[in-house]
């Protein structure tokens, strides 16, 4: 659709999970985003790409609220080829707990989320007590 509309595509895939099939293009002075079809992927990419872009374009000095807190439960993942984002809950004692998350179609994972954390490429385990940056949502 972007090509049919003569939108110049600047990228159409990013090394992020969830949200790899994210697209960004321009036509004149207009910007166009194409977000993934799964709800969690679309939500994450809106938070990470679209919202900051819109606010910056509107002249807002935007910086997401980020807390540095310890992880309350070990987290493991099998694939680590992409930067990964994960919904988390912050307990009343200030610990961060990954929520049950079954992939980018698991929209219920966001209903309890206080924020999201990133897991770097190549990182497969986050141990209890690891300080994580929680981007509040």
PDB file of C-alpha atoms in Angstrom:
ATOM      1  CA  UNK A   1       0.000   0.000   0.000  1.00  0.00           C
ATOM      2  CA  UNK A   2       2.847   2.380   0.838  1.00  0.00           C
ATOM      3  CA  UNK A   3       4.406   1.771  -2.568  1.00  0.00           C
ATOM      4  CA  UNK A   4       1.067   2.264  -4.365  1.00  0.00           C
ATOM      5  CA  UNK A   5       0.759   5.614  -2.596  1.00  0.00           C
ATOM      6  CA  UNK A   6       4.342   6.572  -3.580  1.00  0.00           C
ATOM      7  CA  UNK A   7       5.437   6.636   0.056  1.00  0.00           C
ATOM      8  CA  UNK A   8       9.201   6.292   0.318  1.00  0.00           C
ATOM      9  CA  UNK A   9       9.820   3.392   2.718  1.00  0.00           C
ATOM     10  CA  UNK A  10      12.741   4.111   5.048  1.00  0.00           C
ATOM     11  CA  UNK A  11      12.472   0.783   6.888  1.00  0.00           C
ATOM     12  CA  UNK A  12      10.059  -2.129   6.874  1.00  0.00           C
ATOM     13  CA  UNK A  13      11.532  -4.459   9.470  1.00  0.00           C
ATOM     14  CA  UNK A  14      13.205  -3.952  12.832  1.00  0.00           C
ATOM     15  CA  UNK A  15      15.144  -6.362  15.046  1.00  0.00           C
ATOM     16  CA  UNK A  16      12.651  -6.078  17.891  1.00  0.00           C
ATOM     17  CA  UNK A  17      10.349  -8.635  19.445  1.00  0.00           C
ATOM     18  CA  UNK A  18       7.440  -8.165  19.365  1.00  0.00           C
ATOM     19  CA  UNK A  19       7.082  -5.956  16.334  1.00  0.00           C
ATOM     20  CA  UNK A  20       9.500  -6.958  13.604  1.00  0.00           C
ATOM     21  CA  UNK A  21       7.166  -6.054  10.708  1.00  0.00           C
ATOM     22  CA  UNK A  22       7.070  -2.334  11.514  1.00  0.00           C
ATOM     23  CA  UNK A  23       7.259   0.070   8.586  1.00  0.00           C
ATOM     24  CA  UNK A  24       8.113   3.754   8.372  1.00  0.00           C
ATOM     25  CA  UNK A  25       7.913   5.913   5.291  1.00  0.00           C
ATOM     26  CA  UNK A  26       7.613   9.494   4.155  1.00  0.00           C
ATOM     27  CA  UNK A  27       5.844  11.364   1.432  1.00  0.00           C
ATOM     28  CA  UNK A  28       6.667  15.036   1.255  1.00  0.00           C
ATOM     29  CA  UNK A  29       6.680  16.285   4.831  1.00  0.00           C
ATOM     30  CA  UNK A  30       4.282  13.584   6.009  1.00  0.00           C
ATOM     31  CA  UNK A  31       5.339  10.498   7.956  1.00  0.00           C
ATOM     32  CA  UNK A  32       3.579   7.142   7.738  1.00  0.00           C
ATOM     33  CA  UNK A  33       3.853   4.198  10.106  1.00  0.00           C
ATOM     34  CA  UNK A  34       2.746   0.663   9.415  1.00  0.00           C
ATOM     35  CA  UNK A  35       2.363  -1.338  12.616  1.00  0.00           C
ATOM     36  CA  UNK A  36       2.199  -5.115  13.090  1.00  0.00           C
ATOM     37  CA  UNK A  37      -1.174  -6.831  13.110  1.00  0.00           C
ATOM     38  CA  UNK A  38      -0.945  -8.499  16.506  1.00  0.00           C
ATOM     39  CA  UNK A  39      -2.255  -6.273  19.310  1.00  0.00           C
ATOM     40  CA  UNK A  40       0.714  -6.478  21.686  1.00  0.00           C
ATOM     41  CA  UNK A  41       3.182  -5.863  18.857  1.00  0.00           C
ATOM     42  CA  UNK A  42       1.173  -2.871  17.671  1.00  0.00           C
ATOM     43  CA  UNK A  43       0.917  -1.488  21.216  1.00  0.00           C
ATOM     44  CA  UNK A  44       4.652  -1.870  21.899  1.00  0.00           C
ATOM     45  CA  UNK A  45       5.679  -0.309  18.591  1.00  0.00           C
ATOM     46  CA  UNK A  46       3.247   2.549  19.087  1.00  0.00           C
ATOM     47  CA  UNK A  47       4.812   3.205  22.515  1.00  0.00           C
ATOM     48  CA  UNK A  48       8.377   2.870  21.237  1.00  0.00           C
ATOM     49  CA  UNK A  49       8.187   4.527  17.809  1.00  0.00           C
ATOM     50  CA  UNK A  50       4.962   6.339  17.010  1.00  0.00           C
ATOM     51  CA  UNK A  51       4.148   8.129  20.277  1.00  0.00           C
ATOM     52  CA  UNK A  52       7.650   9.663  20.692  1.00  0.00           C
ATOM     53  CA  UNK A  53       7.625  10.675  17.009  1.00  0.00           C
ATOM     54  CA  UNK A  54       4.226  12.389  17.233  1.00  0.00           C
ATOM     55  CA  UNK A  55       5.108  14.200  20.447  1.00  0.00           C
ATOM     56  CA  UNK A  56       8.479  15.343  19.080  1.00  0.00           C
ATOM     57  CA  UNK A  57       6.779  16.582  15.908  1.00  0.00           C
ATOM     58  CA  UNK A  58       4.307  18.471  18.110  1.00  0.00           C
ATOM     59  CA  UNK A  59       7.181  20.193  19.898  1.00  0.00           C
ATOM     60  CA  UNK A  60       6.825  18.271  23.144  1.00  0.00           C
ATOM     61  CA  UNK A  61      10.052  17.459  24.976  1.00  0.00           C
ATOM     62  CA  UNK A  62       9.075  13.852  25.617  1.00  0.00           C
ATOM     63  CA  UNK A  63      10.940  11.379  27.774  1.00  0.00           C
ATOM     64  CA  UNK A  64       9.075   8.277  28.943  1.00  0.00           C
ATOM     65  CA  UNK A  65       8.920   7.706  32.687  1.00  0.00           C
ATOM     66  CA  UNK A  66      11.508   5.045  33.447  1.00  0.00           C
ATOM     67  CA  UNK A  67      12.206   3.440  36.809  1.00  0.00           C
ATOM     68  CA  UNK A  68      15.273   1.363  37.726  1.00  0.00           C
ATOM     69  CA  UNK A  69      14.095  -1.526  39.894  1.00  0.00           C
ATOM     70  CA  UNK A  70      15.268  -5.040  40.806  1.00  0.00           C
ATOM     71  CA  UNK A  71      13.762  -8.092  39.175  1.00  0.00           C
ATOM     72  CA  UNK A  72      11.753 -10.206  41.637  1.00  0.00           C
ATOM     73  CA  UNK A  73      11.774 -13.400  39.569  1.00  0.00           C
ATOM     74  CA  UNK A  74      14.277 -14.930  37.162  1.00  0.00           C
ATOM     75  CA  UNK A  75      13.339 -14.644  33.507  1.00  0.00           C
ATOM     76  CA  UNK A  76      14.610 -16.906  30.724  1.00  0.00           C
ATOM     77  CA  UNK A  77      14.098 -16.855  26.993  1.00  0.00           C
ATOM     78  CA  UNK A  78      15.286 -19.306  24.374  1.00  0.00           C
ATOM     79  CA  UNK A  79      15.883 -16.982  21.411  1.00  0.00           C
ATOM     80  CA  UNK A  80      18.023 -13.894  21.801  1.00  0.00           C
ATOM     81  CA  UNK A  81      18.612 -12.677  18.252  1.00  0.00           C
ATOM     82  CA  UNK A  82      16.434  -9.585  18.683  1.00  0.00           C
ATOM     83  CA  UNK A  83      15.918  -6.907  21.309  1.00  0.00           C
ATOM     84  CA  UNK A  84      12.917  -8.161  23.258  1.00  0.00           C
ATOM     85  CA  UNK A  85      10.268  -6.251  25.179  1.00  0.00           C
ATOM     86  CA  UNK A  86       8.261  -7.818  27.979  1.00  0.00           C
ATOM     87  CA  UNK A  87       5.265  -6.598  30.014  1.00  0.00           C
ATOM     88  CA  UNK A  88       5.917  -6.413  33.756  1.00  0.00           C
ATOM     89  CA  UNK A  89       4.134  -5.728  37.040  1.00  0.00           C
ATOM     90  CA  UNK A  90       5.692  -3.681  39.847  1.00  0.00           C
ATOM     91  CA  UNK A  91       4.908  -5.099  43.291  1.00  0.00           C
ATOM     92  CA  UNK A  92       4.182  -2.928  46.326  1.00  0.00           C
ATOM     93  CA  UNK A  93       7.673  -3.748  47.636  1.00  0.00           C
ATOM     94  CA  UNK A  94       9.281  -2.331  44.466  1.00  0.00           C
ATOM     95  CA  UNK A  95      10.172  -5.582  42.724  1.00  0.00           C
ATOM     96  CA  UNK A  96       9.548  -6.159  39.029  1.00  0.00           C
ATOM     97  CA  UNK A  97       7.793  -9.332  37.890  1.00  0.00           C
ATOM     98  CA  UNK A  98       7.492 -10.451  34.281  1.00  0.00           C
ATOM     99  CA  UNK A  99       3.861 -11.163  33.465  1.00  0.00           C
ATOM    100  CA  UNK A 100       2.618 -14.328  31.841  1.00  0.00           C
ATOM    101  CA  UNK A 101       3.226 -13.631  28.189  1.00  0.00           C
ATOM    102  CA  UNK A 102       2.612 -16.013  25.296  1.00  0.00           C
ATOM    103  CA  UNK A 103       3.546 -13.780  22.399  1.00  0.00           C
ATOM    104  CA  UNK A 104       2.353 -10.837  20.408  1.00  0.00           C
ATOM    105  CA  UNK A 105      -1.294 -11.913  20.240  1.00  0.00           C
ATOM    106  CA  UNK A 106      -1.558 -12.241  24.036  1.00  0.00           C
ATOM    107  CA  UNK A 107      -3.346  -8.952  24.691  1.00  0.00           C
ATOM    108  CA  UNK A 108      -4.388 -10.003  28.214  1.00  0.00           C
ATOM    109  CA  UNK A 109      -0.736  -9.679  29.242  1.00  0.00           C
ATOM    110  CA  UNK A 110      -1.140  -5.903  29.040  1.00  0.00           C
ATOM    111  CA  UNK A 111      -4.153  -5.673  31.360  1.00  0.00           C
ATOM    112  CA  UNK A 112      -1.997  -6.120  34.489  1.00  0.00           C
ATOM    113  CA  UNK A 113       1.133  -4.394  33.160  1.00  0.00           C
ATOM    114  CA  UNK A 114       2.640  -1.377  34.891  1.00  0.00           C
ATOM    115  CA  UNK A 115       5.411  -1.154  32.349  1.00  0.00           C
ATOM    116  CA  UNK A 116       7.672  -2.886  29.885  1.00  0.00           C
ATOM    117  CA  UNK A 117      11.313  -3.900  30.086  1.00  0.00           C
ATOM    118  CA  UNK A 118      13.802  -4.641  27.352  1.00  0.00           C
ATOM    119  CA  UNK A 119      16.090  -7.632  27.112  1.00  0.00           C
ATOM    120  CA  UNK A 120      19.193  -7.081  25.021  1.00  0.00           C
ATOM    121  CA  UNK A 121      20.257  -9.088  21.985  1.00  0.00           C
ATOM    122  CA  UNK A 122      22.285 -12.079  23.140  1.00  0.00           C
ATOM    123  CA  UNK A 123      20.848 -12.015  26.656  1.00  0.00           C
ATOM    124  CA  UNK A 124      18.868 -15.141  27.558  1.00  0.00           C
ATOM    125  CA  UNK A 125      18.589 -14.894  31.353  1.00  0.00           C
ATOM    126  CA  UNK A 126      17.774 -12.115  33.766  1.00  0.00           C
ATOM    127  CA  UNK A 127      18.499 -13.242  37.315  1.00  0.00           C
ATOM    128  CA  UNK A 128      16.588 -12.270  40.450  1.00  0.00           C
ATOM    129  CA  UNK A 129      17.842  -8.918  41.677  1.00  0.00           C
ATOM    130  CA  UNK A 130      19.011  -7.734  38.248  1.00  0.00           C
ATOM    131  CA  UNK A 131      18.294  -4.027  37.934  1.00  0.00           C
ATOM    132  CA  UNK A 132      15.990  -3.407  34.987  1.00  0.00           C
ATOM    133  CA  UNK A 133      14.735  -0.230  33.362  1.00  0.00           C
ATOM    134  CA  UNK A 134      10.953  -0.226  33.569  1.00  0.00           C
ATOM    135  CA  UNK A 135       9.330   2.005  31.002  1.00  0.00           C
ATOM    136  CA  UNK A 136       5.967   2.849  32.498  1.00  0.00           C
ATOM    137  CA  UNK A 137       2.884   2.500  30.318  1.00  0.00           C
TER     138      UNK A 137
END
